[in-house]
């Protein structure tokens, strides 16, 4: 057992309001530079939708991630041989138009235009060429399902949905969607690291943050192809690739990453998880329907005596173990089992987990059944479609999940490699928590039924309360449990602190020693 | 004339090699961030294919061909002893030359016609690409006009280059070469001289080591076991990411 610690993240999708504050916080700190204008290390996309870059999930186009080959795995579009052969021209590299051409407006026109008959306008100007452009796409062009059906219908996750289900979704385009905030997953089996010919990308041993050494990157741009989440970006101006650094300077000083700190919906959690690094290869090569389970099984219980002992032996600091025990991410992912990784079938073992959203799934649209209720409705509500209705009745406990208005297969394609059972289990748990809380606060439900609900999903009343607390009431320190970085120890490995004695400050780089 | 020959075949090579050595080492050590192939594929991918691929494969084969002829002239000479084999060598080299020429030409066109690529084009890019274009052109000219280059390279150029590297320059034979060949040789040294000032440095860091390194790479900021061992409190080796 090779116990390592990983700073991992959890996003609670039910809570995301799609405000993009996270993206802006990140952009203002890290990517507000020439060549990086088009990069959104943190982006929020509307689902169903094609995302950023367009259709990034479709690996038939982008060839990212790993695929199974024999007993092991290999990179799909890069790797030692393919990478070196294609180094002069990478056939799978997205171009900037797959993201969008960044632009600004020529605001000075508004002020400086001479007196004329027409209103002066601020024309859009490309941030690459500085010339006027016709804007064809931009970040979140399909936000809130705008641009649909053109955009939503191209969503790769619609695969495996029956035509009827797809049609149902397109009816829903008018009313149901959710937001998917994405950052780099700081994977355990990162494809970006594996694909980098010059070895510029590495995973930090202590906290698992994946970084690109800007001094070693030589613009071979294989990581852009290899990352199936398209979270490694090429800076066209500096000729170096860049990616989310999980705000490591902030994490090292105990502050939450900017996107998480600023999150308006408070959907974001960050904490340490201990895992067994010996099992990475085995887990990444698991059968597709076993991928999620094996990934979850390599995350270790931080309360287990053996795990603690091996962690200590491996040099994991006591404070890190303590942080792992308090980790909110561990609770969501392992203890309660209500979170899943995004697209586990890419086999990079992403360490950013999502609580799938219940709200768009709930409230089935039932046909005909609702005829009589329909008559009671306001005429405006009827405009949708006469036979469909937004049904929030909780009479039948799981009924609403079973004929969910948002096909579970769609969620499953995103979060569990197509396995609907997993998503359904989580939906039921989330629902059970709500039923339990309703019983507690309103008390209008049948007690027996409430008990049965919790039993059905294997939750105790206490855990349900804990889930409720961490979901809805958690304070800053509950959401972000950041281990100390131990730089104070690190420095002794890096330099002899005594060296600096006798140096004067203020501009002396050279030690003021007697000349020769 | 002697003066010119002395300059072209003695002074220029030594200047070029010195500048190349000092320049690239300084650049590698001092301005690492600027050490990059500066790929522009991200801004334009389709036309690049028709330029970059034929150019790179062409120039690589030619470079290693010249290198083999320089290092192992006997091998080339004995290979060339049969006319058929000589023809095979010459014709295939010529084809790779054409490929490099066409590639470089389309790269230059792309550079000048695509507004996005023009933005990231520096003066040095244009200069070096133009020089490479001319160099390949002269190379093809030499190959066509003064047959068979692969044979006389082994008997004339190899001894000359060896004499340069052994610090005992012998330029009698090269001085009597036709001017086309002289230009080709001097241009070659000029390009070597310019390497540290252009993006050509990327050829020095071709990532061959990728072939034998493990796929995953983890860097520890400190040796997690040693740091806890009281006996090795101070260790002054710097960690790789620091
Ligand atoms: S999400 Fe992509 S960039 Fe981030 S670690 Fe995984 S493979 Fe690398
Ligand atoms: S700041 Fe939070 S709530 Fe707003 S879009 Fe980002 S993740 Fe969602």
XYZ file of C-alpha atoms and ligand atoms in Angstrom:
774
model
C 0.000 0.000 0.000
C 1.463 3.338 -1.076
C -0.688 5.879 0.747
C -0.688 9.369 -0.732
C -2.845 12.363 -0.122
C -4.788 14.250 -2.746
C -6.491 17.579 -2.450
C -9.815 16.788 -4.040
C -12.916 18.720 -4.803
C -16.650 18.282 -4.732
C -19.268 20.286 -6.607
C -22.888 20.019 -5.515
C -24.768 20.548 -8.752
C -28.178 21.098 -7.204
C -26.830 24.290 -5.737
C -25.147 25.801 -8.769
C -27.056 28.829 -9.973
C -24.964 29.352 -13.079
C -23.758 32.795 -12.103
C -20.221 32.330 -13.479
C -18.703 34.157 -10.531
C -16.212 31.323 -10.234
C -15.093 31.732 -13.846
C -14.632 35.452 -13.428
C -12.681 35.080 -10.193
C -10.350 32.663 -11.914
C -9.996 34.742 -15.033
C -9.180 37.892 -13.115
C -6.419 36.189 -11.206
C -4.861 33.837 -13.736
C -5.887 34.153 -17.362
C -6.321 37.834 -17.970
C -3.250 37.910 -20.177
C -2.326 37.958 -23.814
C -2.646 34.502 -25.328
C -4.793 33.361 -22.427
C -7.883 35.424 -23.146
C -9.751 32.476 -24.553
C -8.864 30.193 -21.622
C -11.361 29.483 -18.905
C -9.555 27.265 -16.429
C -12.891 27.310 -14.651
C -15.925 27.295 -16.881
C -19.606 26.670 -16.292
C -21.617 25.078 -19.028
C -25.318 24.458 -19.469
C -26.385 20.848 -19.815
C -27.729 19.632 -22.159
C -25.347 21.540 -24.338
C -22.146 21.162 -26.258
C -19.870 22.797 -23.739
C -16.469 24.399 -24.067
C -14.681 23.687 -26.303
C -17.562 22.621 -28.496
C -18.405 18.958 -27.990
C -15.387 18.346 -25.775
C -16.942 15.142 -24.492
C -16.881 13.535 -27.916
C -13.592 11.653 -28.008
C -14.258 10.503 -31.556
C -13.390 14.087 -32.422
C -10.817 15.045 -29.812
C -9.183 11.687 -29.049
C -8.555 12.512 -25.421
C -8.127 10.178 -22.482
C -7.189 6.541 -22.166
C -8.662 3.476 -23.786
C -8.428 -0.114 -22.764
C -5.880 -2.077 -24.714
C -5.565 -5.658 -23.617
C -5.186 -5.857 -19.868
C -3.812 -2.352 -19.563
C -4.631 1.055 -21.016
C -3.116 3.353 -23.604
C -3.584 6.972 -24.542
C -6.098 7.400 -27.356
C -4.689 10.237 -29.429
C -1.174 10.614 -28.084
C 1.431 8.539 -26.289
C 5.048 7.737 -26.972
C 4.789 6.587 -30.560
C 1.811 8.588 -31.775
C 3.074 11.636 -29.925
C 6.507 11.650 -31.509
C 5.294 10.761 -34.993
C 2.677 13.502 -34.899
C 4.889 16.053 -33.240
C 5.176 18.243 -36.360
C 1.450 18.343 -36.820
C -0.920 16.943 -34.253
C -3.968 15.756 -36.202
C -6.192 15.817 -33.121
C -5.334 19.261 -31.811
C -8.344 21.540 -31.449
C -7.858 24.986 -32.951
C -8.883 28.217 -31.343
C -12.155 28.285 -33.273
C -13.259 25.164 -31.387
C -13.189 27.403 -28.304
C -13.836 30.854 -29.718
C -11.821 33.768 -31.012
C -11.418 36.221 -28.139
C -12.480 39.779 -28.807
C -13.006 43.153 -27.265
C -14.811 46.239 -28.505
C -13.376 49.391 -29.922
C -14.848 51.562 -27.222
C -12.853 54.620 -28.212
C -15.163 54.890 -31.241
C -17.976 55.830 -28.938
C -16.102 58.796 -27.603
C -13.914 59.865 -30.455
C -16.194 59.489 -33.438
C -16.722 62.812 -35.232
C -20.155 64.379 -35.278
C -22.293 62.409 -37.692
C -25.852 61.427 -38.468
C -25.624 57.903 -37.069
C -24.876 56.680 -33.621
C -21.265 55.596 -33.347
C -20.839 51.909 -32.477
C -18.117 50.007 -30.736
C -17.120 47.349 -33.216
C -15.864 43.999 -32.022
C -12.105 43.622 -32.465
C -10.281 40.329 -32.408
C -7.861 40.040 -29.506
C -5.574 37.991 -31.703
C -5.265 40.013 -34.879
C -6.591 43.335 -33.633
C -8.822 43.506 -36.696
C -12.626 43.804 -36.693
C -14.296 40.416 -36.544
C -17.678 38.911 -37.043
C -18.426 37.196 -33.741
C -19.506 33.628 -34.362
C -19.095 32.048 -30.974
C -18.143 33.027 -27.482
C -17.853 31.626 -24.021
C -21.172 30.141 -22.975
C -22.760 30.891 -26.281
C -25.384 28.322 -25.370
C -25.818 29.453 -21.795
C -29.243 28.676 -20.342
C -30.079 26.700 -23.477
C -29.897 29.719 -25.709
C -29.009 28.762 -29.215
C -30.933 25.536 -28.795
C -31.896 23.251 -30.371
C -28.753 23.641 -32.433
C -26.507 23.369 -29.441
C -28.330 21.061 -27.057
C -29.048 18.485 -29.726
C -25.387 18.067 -30.426
C -24.640 17.061 -26.837
C -22.581 13.842 -26.909
C -24.295 12.610 -23.742
C -27.502 12.083 -25.693
C -25.979 8.922 -27.063
C -27.844 5.743 -26.017
C -31.015 7.672 -25.393
C -33.984 6.342 -27.282
C -35.448 8.703 -29.888
C -38.487 9.095 -27.676
C -36.339 10.066 -24.728
C -34.390 12.496 -26.855
C -37.573 14.026 -28.086
C -38.730 14.362 -24.507
C -35.536 16.189 -23.693
C -36.067 18.601 -26.512
C -39.507 19.345 -25.217
C -37.696 20.041 -22.009
C -35.209 22.314 -23.584
C -37.761 24.897 -22.820
C -37.712 24.210 -19.139
C -35.125 21.821 -17.746
C -31.387 22.116 -17.652
C -28.615 22.291 -15.126
C -25.176 23.803 -14.848
C -21.917 21.961 -14.925
C -18.987 23.939 -13.522
C -15.685 22.401 -14.545
C -12.071 22.849 -13.552
C -9.085 20.569 -13.997
C -9.823 17.343 -12.126
C -6.250 16.910 -10.880
C -6.559 13.295 -11.908
C -4.790 10.341 -10.317
C -3.940 8.947 -13.741
C -3.562 12.206 -15.657
C -3.488 11.844 -19.415
C -1.906 15.270 -19.740
C 1.140 14.202 -17.724
C 1.482 10.964 -19.641
C 1.263 12.671 -23.004
C 3.836 15.400 -22.450
C 6.916 14.531 -24.515
C 9.221 16.901 -22.677
C 8.027 15.815 -19.245
C 6.978 19.323 -18.314
C 3.742 18.283 -16.614
C 3.882 16.614 -13.241
C 1.764 15.751 -10.274
C 2.893 17.179 -6.967
C 3.512 14.332 -4.592
C 2.283 16.042 -1.445
C -1.113 17.246 -2.556
C -1.643 15.783 -6.011
C -1.990 19.105 -7.810
C -1.114 18.719 -11.492
C 1.120 21.492 -12.832
C 2.927 22.429 -16.028
C 6.502 23.587 -15.622
C 6.533 26.633 -17.860
C 10.287 26.459 -18.283
C 10.222 22.928 -19.643
C 7.134 23.092 -21.864
C 8.207 23.267 -25.509
C 4.839 23.639 -27.206
C 4.600 20.045 -28.392
C 0.911 20.529 -27.413
C 0.108 16.869 -26.842
C -1.495 17.556 -23.459
C -4.230 19.589 -25.137
C -5.209 16.520 -27.090
C -4.670 14.058 -24.283
C -6.760 15.719 -21.584
C -10.261 14.383 -22.252
C -11.728 17.285 -20.287
C -9.852 19.800 -22.433
C -8.478 21.475 -19.347
C -4.984 21.974 -20.633
C -4.823 25.050 -22.823
C -2.262 26.269 -25.310
C -1.170 29.866 -24.950
C -0.744 30.945 -28.556
C 1.284 33.978 -27.593
C 3.908 32.563 -25.242
C 4.043 29.166 -26.930
C 3.479 27.315 -23.654
C 0.580 25.258 -22.382
C -1.219 26.299 -19.243
C -3.789 24.804 -16.988
C -5.656 25.194 -13.718
C -3.164 25.251 -10.860
C -5.845 24.809 -8.204
C -4.614 28.170 -6.881
C -1.726 26.360 -5.231
C -0.228 29.553 -3.837
C -3.504 30.079 -2.012
C -3.839 26.466 -0.931
C -0.301 26.494 0.419
C -1.200 29.383 2.630
C -4.461 27.821 3.743
C -6.839 29.842 1.577
C -9.444 28.209 -0.629
C -8.948 28.468 -4.416
C -10.470 31.618 -5.865
C -13.292 29.860 -7.719
C -14.320 28.060 -4.552
C -13.888 31.038 -2.293
C -16.089 33.192 -4.470
C -18.739 30.590 -5.279
C -22.080 32.257 -4.785
C -24.096 29.064 -4.600
C -21.582 27.626 -2.110
C -21.610 24.485 -4.152
C -17.898 23.855 -3.774
C -16.073 21.785 -1.209
C -12.400 21.000 -0.929
C -10.625 18.477 1.226
C -7.953 15.830 1.396
C -8.475 12.202 0.496
C -5.979 9.418 1.101
C -5.608 6.871 -1.660
C -3.564 3.851 -2.535
C -1.193 4.850 -5.335
C -0.188 1.222 -5.932
C -3.597 0.554 -7.410
C -3.693 3.368 -9.969
C -2.912 1.231 -12.980
C -5.203 -1.594 -11.956
C -8.108 0.741 -11.256
C -7.668 2.737 -14.447
C -7.721 -0.502 -16.428
C -10.885 -1.813 -14.775
C -13.895 -2.932 -16.775
C -16.074 -0.086 -17.845
C -18.972 -1.002 -15.564
C -16.601 -1.441 -12.684
C -14.677 1.788 -13.113
C -16.533 3.933 -10.609
C -16.571 1.267 -7.927
C -12.882 0.555 -8.223
C -12.001 4.225 -8.194
C -14.039 4.688 -5.039
C -12.437 1.613 -3.523
C -8.929 2.996 -3.904
C -9.863 5.945 -1.724
C -8.890 4.882 1.766
C -10.647 5.273 5.084
C -8.647 7.896 7.019
C -9.893 6.482 10.330
C -8.577 2.981 9.669
C -5.582 2.172 11.909
C -3.688 0.401 9.131
C -4.221 3.232 6.714
C -3.009 5.763 9.253
C 0.054 3.664 10.014
C 1.008 3.258 6.352
C 0.304 6.905 5.701
C 2.672 7.918 8.473
C 5.284 5.501 7.275
C 4.941 7.060 3.857
C 5.660 10.484 5.242
C 2.126 11.866 5.142
C 2.022 14.545 7.827
C -0.206 14.118 10.865
C -1.962 17.335 10.039
C -2.755 16.008 6.579
C -4.235 12.842 8.060
C -6.318 14.982 10.367
C -7.473 17.032 7.388
C -8.413 13.820 5.590
C -10.563 12.798 8.543
C -12.377 16.114 8.510
C -12.629 16.220 4.727
C -16.084 17.187 3.460
C -15.256 15.553 0.148
C -14.623 12.233 1.844
C -18.012 12.450 3.484
C -19.886 13.095 0.271
C -17.950 10.603 -1.802
C -17.267 7.709 0.519
C -19.286 8.000 3.679
C -22.615 8.903 2.120
C -21.877 7.798 -1.409
C -23.740 10.593 -3.107
C -21.058 11.886 -5.454
C -19.558 10.605 -8.683
C -16.651 11.607 -10.921
C -17.372 13.230 -14.263
C -16.965 10.831 -17.190
C -15.093 8.051 -15.409
C -14.895 6.217 -18.735
C -12.058 8.526 -19.772
C -9.978 6.562 -17.244
C -7.924 9.453 -15.922
C -9.341 8.863 -12.420
C -10.546 12.442 -11.924
C -10.507 13.678 -8.352
C -13.240 16.260 -8.727
C -16.571 14.732 -7.751
C -20.100 15.868 -8.452
C -23.314 15.427 -6.556
C -25.680 14.936 -9.497
C -28.573 17.381 -9.570
C -31.918 16.139 -8.383
C -34.023 19.114 -9.279
C -34.085 18.893 -13.069
C -34.699 15.167 -12.756
C -37.529 15.439 -10.303
C -40.965 16.632 -11.164
C -41.869 14.290 -13.922
C -43.824 15.380 -16.864
C -46.624 12.960 -16.957
C -48.853 12.625 -19.918
C -52.649 12.501 -19.743
C -52.649 11.608 -16.047
C -52.663 15.249 -15.256
C -55.630 16.139 -17.366
C -57.809 16.969 -14.444
C -55.174 19.056 -12.703
C -54.577 20.806 -15.921
C -58.040 22.256 -15.877
C -57.249 24.024 -12.656
C -54.200 25.678 -14.135
C -53.784 29.210 -15.168
C -54.054 29.525 -18.969
C -50.497 30.794 -19.201
C -49.127 27.592 -17.704
C -51.096 25.608 -20.210
C -49.275 27.230 -23.052
C -46.421 24.749 -22.673
C -48.248 21.810 -24.077
C -51.627 20.555 -23.170
C -50.638 17.024 -22.339
C -47.562 17.669 -20.267
C -47.379 18.957 -16.806
C -44.761 19.743 -14.247
C -45.604 17.255 -11.540
C -44.062 17.638 -8.092
C -46.314 15.313 -6.151
C -44.474 13.175 -3.637
C -47.251 10.732 -3.184
C -45.386 7.881 -4.728
C -42.004 7.955 -3.148
C -39.731 6.956 -5.959
C -42.231 7.303 -8.733
C -40.936 10.653 -9.746
C -37.438 9.319 -10.098
C -38.548 6.321 -12.083
C -40.281 8.344 -14.720
C -38.026 11.290 -14.366
C -38.493 14.118 -16.790
C -34.743 14.211 -17.297
C -33.761 10.778 -18.579
C -31.547 9.112 -16.001
C -29.548 7.674 -18.851
C -28.368 11.190 -19.613
C -27.041 11.654 -16.069
C -25.558 8.184 -16.183
C -23.710 8.965 -19.396
C -22.096 11.864 -17.610
C -21.371 10.532 -14.166
C -21.258 6.751 -14.144
C -20.168 5.566 -17.581
C -23.768 4.812 -18.487
C -24.812 2.888 -15.386
C -28.252 4.251 -14.464
C -28.465 2.270 -11.214
C -25.690 4.320 -9.647
C -27.277 7.616 -10.496
C -30.659 6.394 -9.375
C -29.279 5.282 -6.016
C -27.910 8.749 -5.464
C -31.129 10.416 -6.564
C -33.009 8.273 -4.084
C -30.654 9.238 -1.292
C -30.974 12.909 -2.107
C -34.732 12.501 -2.202
C -34.730 10.619 1.087
C -32.868 13.458 2.752
C -35.496 15.870 1.524
C -38.333 13.673 2.711
C -36.670 13.289 6.076
C -36.177 17.008 6.422
C -39.738 17.696 5.396
C -40.894 15.311 8.037
C -38.761 17.112 10.573
C -39.661 20.645 9.683
C -43.216 20.398 8.360
C -44.263 17.012 9.691
C -47.045 16.378 7.210
C -45.739 13.043 5.964
C -46.580 9.556 7.100
C -43.931 8.659 9.701
C -43.771 5.039 8.662
C -43.196 6.001 5.087
C -40.411 8.364 6.056
C -38.635 5.664 8.045
C -39.030 3.255 5.180
C -37.590 5.795 2.795
C -34.428 6.195 4.821
C -34.137 2.454 5.285
C -34.542 1.878 1.578
C -31.450 3.912 0.856
C -29.459 2.809 3.868
C -29.240 6.182 5.546
C -29.629 6.801 9.229
C -31.579 9.837 10.352
C -28.316 11.281 11.663
C -26.504 10.914 8.355
C -29.461 12.471 6.619
C -29.165 15.417 8.973
C -25.427 15.582 8.347
C -25.983 15.611 4.612
C -28.527 18.345 5.086
C -26.131 20.325 7.244
C -23.160 20.051 4.924
C -25.323 20.754 1.910
C -27.269 23.708 3.162
C -25.787 25.237 6.285
C -22.075 24.495 6.097
C -19.775 27.353 7.005
C -16.601 28.260 5.235
C -14.428 26.078 7.437
C -16.713 23.100 6.957
C -16.540 23.405 3.211
C -12.815 23.925 2.885
C -10.543 21.791 4.998
C -7.093 22.626 3.725
C -4.074 20.860 5.197
C -1.021 22.962 6.041
C 1.505 22.756 3.234
C 4.520 22.249 5.474
C 6.634 24.584 3.448
C 8.415 25.356 6.692
C 9.831 21.859 6.586
C 10.268 21.816 2.879
C 12.627 24.729 2.928
C 15.182 22.768 4.881
C 15.282 20.213 2.115
C 15.649 22.872 -0.504
C 18.229 25.148 0.950
C 20.406 25.530 3.954
C 18.699 28.343 5.791
C 22.049 29.279 7.326
C 23.269 30.320 3.882
C 21.420 33.557 4.068
C 23.091 34.689 7.276
C 25.380 37.614 6.740
C 23.546 38.747 3.640
C 22.077 42.163 3.553
C 18.713 42.849 2.050
C 17.575 45.586 -0.257
C 18.871 44.518 -3.584
C 21.916 42.460 -2.690
C 21.511 39.210 -4.532
C 25.166 38.461 -4.228
C 26.438 37.830 -0.755
C 28.433 40.935 0.233
C 31.679 39.072 0.669
C 35.226 40.514 0.490
C 36.469 40.771 -3.110
C 39.446 39.007 -4.608
C 39.857 35.582 -53.269
C 41.983 33.898 -50.667
C 40.782 36.320 -48.116
C 37.191 35.498 -48.907
C 37.875 31.779 -48.822
C 39.652 32.113 -45.527
C 36.737 34.018 -44.154
C 34.068 31.665 -45.462
C 35.729 28.397 -44.590
C 37.824 29.209 -41.536
C 36.579 32.310 -39.776
C 32.862 31.829 -40.361
C 32.746 28.207 -39.161
C 34.583 29.009 -35.965
C 32.551 32.110 -35.276
C 29.384 30.179 -36.014
C 30.276 27.232 -33.798
C 31.397 29.441 -30.924
C 28.310 31.604 -31.036
C 26.145 28.522 -31.372
C 27.695 26.822 -28.352
C 27.768 29.797 -26.027
C 24.463 31.141 -27.300
C 22.441 27.982 -26.902
C 23.885 27.148 -23.508
C 23.227 30.665 -22.291
C 19.726 30.566 -23.667
C 18.980 27.170 -22.196
C 20.240 28.213 -18.788
C 19.273 31.839 -18.745
C 16.019 32.288 -20.606
C 14.346 28.938 -20.240
C 10.863 30.274 -20.590
C 11.629 31.359 -24.121
C 12.863 27.922 -25.123
C 9.958 26.633 -27.160
C 9.026 25.413 -30.616
C 6.370 28.176 -30.612
C 3.903 26.012 -32.502
C 1.216 27.964 -34.311
C -1.004 24.982 -35.025
C -3.492 26.196 -32.459
C -4.279 29.247 -34.574
C -4.308 27.482 -37.929
C -4.181 23.723 -38.319
C -4.958 22.728 -41.892
C -2.379 24.573 -43.943
C 0.244 23.818 -41.344
C -0.059 20.137 -42.165
C 0.995 20.681 -45.782
C 3.957 22.770 -44.690
C 5.216 21.414 -41.431
C 5.059 17.702 -42.158
C 6.850 17.629 -45.544
C 9.356 20.205 -44.333
C 10.258 18.486 -41.076
C 10.465 14.970 -42.434
C 12.385 16.196 -45.471
C 14.876 18.267 -43.544
C 15.356 15.577 -40.910
C 16.292 12.953 -43.474
C 18.627 15.383 -45.225
C 20.249 16.444 -41.978
C 20.940 12.885 -40.937
C 22.087 12.093 -44.481
C 24.677 14.881 -44.324
C 25.657 13.760 -40.845
C 26.201 10.167 -41.947
C 28.263 11.271 -44.924
C 30.366 13.415 -42.609
C 30.861 10.836 -39.893
C 31.006 7.674 -41.995
C 32.283 8.681 -45.455
C 33.550 5.157 -46.127
C 30.137 3.664 -45.651
C 28.638 6.075 -48.150
C 31.445 5.514 -50.642
C 31.146 1.774 -50.534
C 27.358 2.022 -50.804
C 27.801 4.232 -53.838
C 30.180 1.768 -55.511
C 27.236 0.270 -57.347
C 25.569 2.726 -59.752
C 22.100 1.444 -58.929
C 22.569 2.036 -55.218
C 24.055 5.452 -55.918
C 20.978 6.336 -57.939
C 18.671 5.136 -55.192
C 20.486 7.270 -52.623
C 20.643 10.365 -54.809
C 17.076 10.173 -56.026
C 15.578 9.572 -52.613
C 17.660 12.375 -51.117
C 16.454 14.635 -53.900
C 12.846 13.716 -53.206
C 13.228 14.560 -49.537
C 14.867 17.804 -50.627
C 11.871 18.667 -52.780
C 9.604 17.788 -49.888
C 11.503 20.110 -47.567
C 11.468 22.869 -50.184
C 7.754 22.598 -50.832
C 7.097 22.399 -47.092
C 9.165 25.465 -46.287
C 7.588 27.370 -49.130
C 4.060 26.665 -47.986
C 5.032 27.530 -44.413
C 6.289 30.895 -45.592
C 3.155 31.514 -47.633
C 1.028 30.584 -44.640
C 3.008 32.935 -42.465
C 2.477 35.849 -44.807
C -1.147 35.239 -45.775
C -2.851 34.208 -42.551
C -3.511 37.292 -40.428
C -3.409 35.281 -37.195
C -0.058 33.754 -38.004
C 1.309 37.105 -39.113
C 0.658 38.462 -35.634
C 2.898 35.891 -33.994
C 5.591 36.087 -36.653
C 8.821 37.701 -35.585
C 11.492 39.153 -37.867
C 13.776 36.307 -36.913
C 11.130 33.772 -37.966
C 10.973 35.290 -41.417
C 14.734 35.577 -41.725
C 15.431 32.006 -40.735
C 12.640 30.593 -42.858
C 13.837 32.539 -45.847
C 17.380 31.351 -45.256
C 16.258 27.770 -44.952
C 14.297 28.101 -48.149
C 17.315 29.456 -49.998
C 19.551 26.848 -48.427
C 17.322 23.982 -49.523
C 17.071 25.491 -52.957
C 20.853 25.700 -53.272
C 21.146 22.179 -51.937
C 18.860 20.908 -54.665
C 20.758 22.918 -57.229
C 24.026 21.414 -56.096
C 22.563 17.933 -56.140
C 21.217 18.418 -59.636
C 24.123 20.276 -61.168
C 27.203 18.704 -59.545
C 26.611 14.985 -59.518
C 27.066 12.929 -57.526
C 27.093 14.905 -54.349
C 26.922 11.957 -52.016
C 30.238 10.724 -53.373
C 32.225 13.943 -53.481
C 30.804 15.032 -50.133
C 32.453 12.006 -48.611
C 35.781 12.750 -50.233
C 35.856 16.562 -50.081
C 33.492 17.853 -47.428
C 34.088 15.175 -44.824
C 37.854 15.794 -44.629
C 37.230 19.541 -44.583
C 34.687 19.317 -41.764
C 36.910 16.937 -39.856
C 39.758 19.417 -40.208
C 37.519 22.136 -38.784
C 36.560 20.065 -35.784
C 40.134 18.971 -35.160
C 41.182 22.659 -35.169
C 43.415 22.182 -38.186
C 41.424 23.704 -41.037
C 42.349 22.440 -44.516
C 40.520 24.492 -47.097
C 42.379 23.781 -50.320
C 39.794 21.390 -51.688
C 36.722 23.405 -50.686
C 38.228 26.620 -52.005
C 38.244 25.163 -55.472
C 34.578 24.194 -55.351
C 32.031 25.930 -57.625
C 30.430 29.006 -56.081
C 27.026 27.351 -55.725
C 28.497 24.813 -53.373
C 30.417 27.515 -51.555
C 27.197 29.400 -50.904
C 25.510 26.242 -49.684
C 28.323 25.592 -47.219
C 28.572 29.145 -45.907
C 24.819 29.418 -45.572
C 24.868 26.242 -43.530
C 27.321 27.794 -41.090
C 25.340 31.017 -40.992
C 22.229 29.056 -40.043
C 24.148 27.299 -37.285
C 25.246 30.736 -36.093
C 21.647 31.934 -36.003
C 20.233 28.944 -34.132
C 20.527 30.499 -30.667
C 18.747 33.633 -31.863
C 15.768 31.883 -33.385
C 13.120 29.307 -32.639
C 15.416 26.723 -34.235
C 16.626 25.939 -30.712
C 13.683 23.589 -30.487
C 15.563 21.000 -32.513
C 18.067 20.731 -29.685
C 15.414 19.656 -27.232
C 13.623 17.106 -29.362
C 12.008 14.998 -26.639
C 13.557 11.622 -27.409
C 13.780 10.816 -23.709
C 9.987 10.507 -23.760
C 10.543 7.060 -25.231
C 12.106 5.661 -22.092
C 10.602 7.660 -19.269
C 7.587 6.236 -17.411
C 4.278 7.792 -18.447
C 3.410 9.288 -15.091
C 5.569 11.813 -13.332
C 5.309 12.755 -9.679
C 7.591 15.324 -8.071
C 7.941 15.611 -4.332
C 8.807 18.938 -2.880
C 10.777 17.252 -0.168
C 11.801 13.699 0.461
C 8.909 12.702 2.638
C 10.758 9.950 4.472
C 14.048 11.738 4.955
C 12.411 14.867 6.291
C 11.172 12.850 9.254
C 14.525 11.237 9.928
C 16.458 13.275 12.543
C 19.784 12.138 11.156
C 19.340 13.759 7.766
C 17.959 17.071 8.790
C 19.847 19.171 6.323
C 19.995 18.143 2.749
C 20.972 20.788 0.292
C 19.804 19.217 -2.938
C 17.155 21.354 -4.462
C 13.909 19.649 -5.408
C 13.148 19.591 -9.094
C 10.217 21.953 -9.041
C 11.873 24.590 -6.991
S -8.344 17.042 -15.996
Fe -7.011 16.986 -17.781
S -5.456 18.563 -17.352
Fe -6.453 18.055 -15.395
S -5.148 16.426 -14.526
Fe -6.834 15.407 -15.622
S -5.942 15.001 -17.640
Fe -4.647 16.554 -16.699
S -19.819 30.595 -8.640
Fe -20.709 28.687 -7.837
S -22.912 28.913 -8.179
Fe -21.898 30.438 -9.490
S -21.617 29.352 -11.462
Fe -19.743 29.049 -10.290
S -20.073 27.078 -9.284
Fe -22.096 27.768 -9.942
